[in-house]
XYZ file of N, CA and C in Angstrom:
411
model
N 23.568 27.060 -1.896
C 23.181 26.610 -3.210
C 22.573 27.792 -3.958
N 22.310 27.956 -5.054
C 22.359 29.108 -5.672
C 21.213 29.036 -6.201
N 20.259 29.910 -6.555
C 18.866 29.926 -7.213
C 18.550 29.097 -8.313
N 19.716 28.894 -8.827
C 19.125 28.498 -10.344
C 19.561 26.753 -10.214
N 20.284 26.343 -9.532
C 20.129 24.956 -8.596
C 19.041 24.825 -8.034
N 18.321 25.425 -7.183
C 17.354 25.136 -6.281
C 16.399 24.829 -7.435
N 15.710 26.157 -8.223
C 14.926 26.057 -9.450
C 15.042 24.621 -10.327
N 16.171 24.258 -11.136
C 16.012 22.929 -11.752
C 16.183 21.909 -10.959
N 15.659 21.450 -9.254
C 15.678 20.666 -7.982
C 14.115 20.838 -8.665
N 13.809 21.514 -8.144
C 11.815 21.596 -8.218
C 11.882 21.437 -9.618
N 12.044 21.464 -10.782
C 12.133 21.181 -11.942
C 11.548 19.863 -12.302
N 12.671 19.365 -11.826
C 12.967 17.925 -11.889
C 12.203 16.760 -11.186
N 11.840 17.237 -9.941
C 11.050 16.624 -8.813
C 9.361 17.244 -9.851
N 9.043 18.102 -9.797
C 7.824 17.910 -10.383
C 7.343 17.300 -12.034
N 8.457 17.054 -12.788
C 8.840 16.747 -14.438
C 8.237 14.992 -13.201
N 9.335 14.382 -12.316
C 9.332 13.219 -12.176
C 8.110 13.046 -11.378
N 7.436 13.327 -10.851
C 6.118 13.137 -10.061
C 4.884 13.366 -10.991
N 4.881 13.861 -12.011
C 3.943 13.813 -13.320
C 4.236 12.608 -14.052
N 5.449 12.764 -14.301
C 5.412 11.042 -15.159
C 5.637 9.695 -14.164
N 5.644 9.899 -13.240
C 5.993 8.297 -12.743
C 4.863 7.598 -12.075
N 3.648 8.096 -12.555
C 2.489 7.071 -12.746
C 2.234 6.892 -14.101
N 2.589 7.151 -14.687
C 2.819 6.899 -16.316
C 3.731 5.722 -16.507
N 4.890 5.460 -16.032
C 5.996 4.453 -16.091
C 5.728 3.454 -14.892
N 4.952 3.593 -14.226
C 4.823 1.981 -13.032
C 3.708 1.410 -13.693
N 3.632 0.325 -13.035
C 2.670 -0.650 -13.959
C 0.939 -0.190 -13.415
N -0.019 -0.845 -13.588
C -0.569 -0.382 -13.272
C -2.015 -0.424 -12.397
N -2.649 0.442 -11.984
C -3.130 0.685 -10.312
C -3.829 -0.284 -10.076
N -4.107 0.084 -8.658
C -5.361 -0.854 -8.379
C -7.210 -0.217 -8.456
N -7.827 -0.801 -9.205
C -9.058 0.182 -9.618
C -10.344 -0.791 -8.666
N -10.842 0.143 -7.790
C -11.912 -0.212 -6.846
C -13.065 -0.383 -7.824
N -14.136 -0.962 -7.523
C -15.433 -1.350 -8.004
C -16.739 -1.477 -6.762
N -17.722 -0.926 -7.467
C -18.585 -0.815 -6.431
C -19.767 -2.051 -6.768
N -19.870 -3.070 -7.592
C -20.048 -3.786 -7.882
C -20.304 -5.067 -6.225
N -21.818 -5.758 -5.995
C -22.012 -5.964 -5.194
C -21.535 -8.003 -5.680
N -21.050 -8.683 -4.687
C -20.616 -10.045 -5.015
C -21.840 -10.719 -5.564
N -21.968 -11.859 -6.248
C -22.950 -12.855 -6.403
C -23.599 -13.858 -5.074
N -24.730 -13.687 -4.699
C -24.944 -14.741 -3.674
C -24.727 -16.344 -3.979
N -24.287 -16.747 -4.879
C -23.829 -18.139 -5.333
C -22.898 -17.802 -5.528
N -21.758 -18.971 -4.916
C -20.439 -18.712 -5.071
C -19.976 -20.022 -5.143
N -19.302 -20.780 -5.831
C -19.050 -21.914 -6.400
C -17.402 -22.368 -5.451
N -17.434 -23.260 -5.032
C -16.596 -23.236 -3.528
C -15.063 -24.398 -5.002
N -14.466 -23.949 -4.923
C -13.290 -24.789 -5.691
C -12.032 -25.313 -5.042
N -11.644 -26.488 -5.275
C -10.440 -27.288 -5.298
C -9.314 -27.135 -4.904
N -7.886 -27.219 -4.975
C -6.601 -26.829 -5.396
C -6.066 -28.388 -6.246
N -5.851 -28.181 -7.097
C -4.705 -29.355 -7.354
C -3.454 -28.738 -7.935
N -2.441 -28.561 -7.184
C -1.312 -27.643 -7.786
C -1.373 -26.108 -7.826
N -1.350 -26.014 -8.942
C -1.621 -24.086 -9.069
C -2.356 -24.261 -9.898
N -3.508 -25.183 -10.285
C -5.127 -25.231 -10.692
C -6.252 -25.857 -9.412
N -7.264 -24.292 -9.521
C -8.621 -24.280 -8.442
C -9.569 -24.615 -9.401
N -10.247 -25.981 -9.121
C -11.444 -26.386 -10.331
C -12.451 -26.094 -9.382
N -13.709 -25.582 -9.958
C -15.053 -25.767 -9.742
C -15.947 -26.586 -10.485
N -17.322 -25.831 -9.947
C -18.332 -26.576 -11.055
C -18.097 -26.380 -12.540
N -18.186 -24.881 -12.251
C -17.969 -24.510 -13.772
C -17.061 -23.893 -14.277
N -15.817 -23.371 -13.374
C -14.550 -22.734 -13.837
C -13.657 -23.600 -13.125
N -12.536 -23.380 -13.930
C -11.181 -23.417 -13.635
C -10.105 -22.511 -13.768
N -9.557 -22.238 -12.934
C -8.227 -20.996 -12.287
C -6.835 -21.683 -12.252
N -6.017 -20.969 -13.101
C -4.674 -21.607 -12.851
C -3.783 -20.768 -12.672
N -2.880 -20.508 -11.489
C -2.186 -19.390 -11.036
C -1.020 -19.327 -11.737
N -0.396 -18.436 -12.437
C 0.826 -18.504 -12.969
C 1.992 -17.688 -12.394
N 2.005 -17.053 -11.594
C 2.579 -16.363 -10.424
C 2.024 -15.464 -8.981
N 2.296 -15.851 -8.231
C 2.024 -15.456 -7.025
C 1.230 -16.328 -6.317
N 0.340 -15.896 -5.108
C -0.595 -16.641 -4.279
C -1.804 -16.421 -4.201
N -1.975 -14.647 -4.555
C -2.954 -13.987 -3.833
C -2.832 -13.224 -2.473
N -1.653 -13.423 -2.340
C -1.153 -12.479 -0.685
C -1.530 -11.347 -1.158
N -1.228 -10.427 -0.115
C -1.196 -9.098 -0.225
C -0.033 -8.263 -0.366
N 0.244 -7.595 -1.036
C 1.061 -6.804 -1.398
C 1.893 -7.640 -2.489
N 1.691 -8.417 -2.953
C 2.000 -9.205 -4.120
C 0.992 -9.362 -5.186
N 1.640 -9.351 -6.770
C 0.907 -9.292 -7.622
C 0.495 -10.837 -8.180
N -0.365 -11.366 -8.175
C -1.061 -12.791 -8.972
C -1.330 -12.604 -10.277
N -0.686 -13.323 -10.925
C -1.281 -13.682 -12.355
C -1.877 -14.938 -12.664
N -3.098 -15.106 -13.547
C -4.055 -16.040 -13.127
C -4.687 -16.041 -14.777
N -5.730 -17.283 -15.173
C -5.918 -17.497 -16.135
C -7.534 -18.263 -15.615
N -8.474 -17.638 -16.552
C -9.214 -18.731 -15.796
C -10.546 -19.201 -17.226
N -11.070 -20.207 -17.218
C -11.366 -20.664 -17.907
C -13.385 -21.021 -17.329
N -14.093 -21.038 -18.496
C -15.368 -20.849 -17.839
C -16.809 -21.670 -18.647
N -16.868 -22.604 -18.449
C -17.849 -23.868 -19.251
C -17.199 -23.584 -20.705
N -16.381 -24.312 -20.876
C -15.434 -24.392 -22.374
C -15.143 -23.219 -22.817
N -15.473 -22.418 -22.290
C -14.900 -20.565 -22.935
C -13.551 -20.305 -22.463
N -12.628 -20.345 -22.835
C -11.183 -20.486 -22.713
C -10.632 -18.572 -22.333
N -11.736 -17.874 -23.521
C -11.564 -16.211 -23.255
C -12.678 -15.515 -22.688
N -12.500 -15.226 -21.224
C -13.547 -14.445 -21.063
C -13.781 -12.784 -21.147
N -14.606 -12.083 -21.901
C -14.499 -10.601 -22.111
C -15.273 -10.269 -21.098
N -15.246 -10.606 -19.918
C -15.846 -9.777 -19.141
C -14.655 -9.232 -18.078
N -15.201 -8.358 -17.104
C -14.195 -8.288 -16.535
C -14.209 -8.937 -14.977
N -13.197 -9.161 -14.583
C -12.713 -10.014 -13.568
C -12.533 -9.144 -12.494
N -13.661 -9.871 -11.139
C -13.311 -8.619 -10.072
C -12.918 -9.257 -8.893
N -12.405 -8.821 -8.332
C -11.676 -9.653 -6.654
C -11.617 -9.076 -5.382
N -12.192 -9.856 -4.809
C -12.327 -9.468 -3.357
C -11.954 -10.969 -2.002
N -12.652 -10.254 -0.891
C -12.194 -12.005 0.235
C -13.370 -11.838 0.839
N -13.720 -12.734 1.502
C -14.869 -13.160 2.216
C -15.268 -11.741 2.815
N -14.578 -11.367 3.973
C -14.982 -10.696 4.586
C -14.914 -9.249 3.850
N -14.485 -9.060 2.901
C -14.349 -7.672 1.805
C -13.382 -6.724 2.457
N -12.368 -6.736 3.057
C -11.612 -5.749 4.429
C -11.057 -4.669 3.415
N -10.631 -5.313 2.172
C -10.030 -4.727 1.051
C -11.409 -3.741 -0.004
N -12.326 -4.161 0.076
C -13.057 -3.602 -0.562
C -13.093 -4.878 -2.294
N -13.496 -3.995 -3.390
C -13.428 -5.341 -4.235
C -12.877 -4.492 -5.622
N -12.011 -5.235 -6.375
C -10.511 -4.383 -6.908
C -11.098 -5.412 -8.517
N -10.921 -4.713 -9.443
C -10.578 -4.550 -10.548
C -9.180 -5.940 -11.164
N -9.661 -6.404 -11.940
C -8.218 -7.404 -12.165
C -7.873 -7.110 -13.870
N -6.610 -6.904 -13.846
C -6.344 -6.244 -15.182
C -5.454 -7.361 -16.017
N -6.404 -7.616 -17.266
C -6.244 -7.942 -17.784
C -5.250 -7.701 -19.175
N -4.320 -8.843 -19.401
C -3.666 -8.769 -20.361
C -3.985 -8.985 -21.795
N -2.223 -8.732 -22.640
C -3.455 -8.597 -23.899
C -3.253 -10.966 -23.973
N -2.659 -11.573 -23.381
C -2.653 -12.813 -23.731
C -3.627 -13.584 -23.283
N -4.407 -13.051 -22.544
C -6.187 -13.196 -21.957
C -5.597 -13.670 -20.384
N -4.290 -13.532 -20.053
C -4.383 -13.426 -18.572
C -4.638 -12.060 -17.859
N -5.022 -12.301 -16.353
C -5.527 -11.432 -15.496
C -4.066 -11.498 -14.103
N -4.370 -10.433 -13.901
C -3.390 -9.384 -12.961
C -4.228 -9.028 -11.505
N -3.578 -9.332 -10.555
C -4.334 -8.158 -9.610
C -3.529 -8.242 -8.108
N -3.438 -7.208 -7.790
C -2.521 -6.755 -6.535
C -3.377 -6.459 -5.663
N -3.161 -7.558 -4.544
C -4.219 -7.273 -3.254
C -3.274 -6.337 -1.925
N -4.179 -5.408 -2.130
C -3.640 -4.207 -0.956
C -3.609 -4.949 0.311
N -2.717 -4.582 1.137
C -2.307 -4.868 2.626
C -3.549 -5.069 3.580
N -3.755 -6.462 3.969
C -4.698 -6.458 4.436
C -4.468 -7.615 6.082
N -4.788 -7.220 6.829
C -4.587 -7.470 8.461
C -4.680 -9.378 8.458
N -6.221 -9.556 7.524
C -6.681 -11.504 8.038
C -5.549 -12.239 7.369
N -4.865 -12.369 7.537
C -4.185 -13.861 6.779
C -4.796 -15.101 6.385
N -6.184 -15.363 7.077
C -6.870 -16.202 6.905
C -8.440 -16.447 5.828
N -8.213 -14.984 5.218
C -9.340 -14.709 4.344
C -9.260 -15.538 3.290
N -10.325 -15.900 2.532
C -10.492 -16.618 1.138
C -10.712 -15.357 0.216
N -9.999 -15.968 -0.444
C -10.372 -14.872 -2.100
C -11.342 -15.049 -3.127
N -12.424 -14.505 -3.273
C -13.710 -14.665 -4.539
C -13.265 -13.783 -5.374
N -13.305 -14.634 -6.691
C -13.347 -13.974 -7.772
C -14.722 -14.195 -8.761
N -14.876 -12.985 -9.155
C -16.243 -13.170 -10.012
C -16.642 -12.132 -11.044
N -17.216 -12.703 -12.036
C -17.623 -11.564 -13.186
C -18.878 -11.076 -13.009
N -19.233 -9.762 -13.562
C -20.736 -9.308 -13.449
C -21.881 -10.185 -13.929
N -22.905 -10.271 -12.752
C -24.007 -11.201 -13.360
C -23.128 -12.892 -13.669
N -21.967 -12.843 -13.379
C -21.651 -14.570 -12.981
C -21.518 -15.220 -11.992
N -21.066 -16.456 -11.583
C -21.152 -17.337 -10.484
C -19.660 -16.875 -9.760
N -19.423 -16.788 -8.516
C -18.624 -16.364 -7.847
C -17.787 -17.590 -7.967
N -16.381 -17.147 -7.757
C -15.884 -18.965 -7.389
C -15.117 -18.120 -5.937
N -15.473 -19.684 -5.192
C -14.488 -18.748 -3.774
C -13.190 -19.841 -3.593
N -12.219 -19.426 -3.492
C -11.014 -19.898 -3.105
C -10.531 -20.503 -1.726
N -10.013 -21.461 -1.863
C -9.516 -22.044 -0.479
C -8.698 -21.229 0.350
N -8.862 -21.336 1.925
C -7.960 -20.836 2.622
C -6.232 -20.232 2.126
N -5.656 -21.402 1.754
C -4.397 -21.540 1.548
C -4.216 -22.121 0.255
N -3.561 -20.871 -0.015
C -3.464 -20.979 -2.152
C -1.728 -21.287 -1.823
C-alpha cells in the first residue's frame, strides 16, 4: 500500500473518532449526589408506578441494563419537573447516573451492565423524596 493510502487511513480513522461522540446519542453522566433516606416504596399498574406522591409512567423500556428507559414522571400535581432526575438501585453496584432529559419533559437513562438482576431502581431529585421501584418492572 503506498504512503499516501496509509496517510488518508489515519486521516479518516482520526476525522471519525473526533466526531463520533458528537453523532451518538448521549452519555451516561455519574453524580456524586448522596440518595434520600425516605424513599417512597411504589406500585406497578401497567407501565404506571404510583406512590405517595409521584407517579412514573414508562414509555419504553424496563430499566434493564444496557437498555435505554424512557419515563415521565409526575410529582404532587406538578406535571413538569425542573429538577434533575437521578438513578440508581438499592444496592448502588452502578453508582448513581444522571437521567437526561428531553425537550417534551420526558427523561432518558441507560443503566450500565450490571451483575444483580434482582436490584430495585430509585429514582430521585435533589433534596426530594426517593421513589423506589419494584423488583420486576
Amino acid at each position: 500500500m503506498s504512503i499516501f493510502v496509509k496517510a488518508l487511513l489515519l486521516v479518516i480513522v482520526f476525522v471519525a473518532g473526533y466526531t463520533l461522540p458528537y453523532l451518538t446519542p448521549e452519555k451516561v453522566a455519574f453524580s456524586n449526589q448522596l440518595v434520600p433516606k425516605t424513599q417512597s416504596e411504589c406500585i406497578w399498574d401497567n407501565k404506571v408506578c404510583i406512590s405517595k406522591n409521584y407517579k412514573l409512567t414508562i414509555y419504553r423500556g424496563n430499566f434493564s441494563p444496557l437498555a435505554k428507559t424512557t419515563f415521565g414522571l409526575i410529582g404532587d400535581g406538578v406535571t413538569d419537573l425542573d429538577d434533575t432526575l437521578l438513578v440508581t438501585s438499592d444496592d448502588q453496584r452502578f453508582g448513581i447516573i444522571e437521567a437526561y432529559k428531553s425537550h417534551d419533559g420526558q427523561y432518558s437513562v441507560l443503566i450500565p451492565f450490571c451483575s444483580n438482576d434482582r436490584m430495585r431502581i430509585i429514582i430521585f431529585s435533589v433534596g426530594g423524596v426517593a421513589i423506589k421501584l419494584p423488583e420486576q418492572v
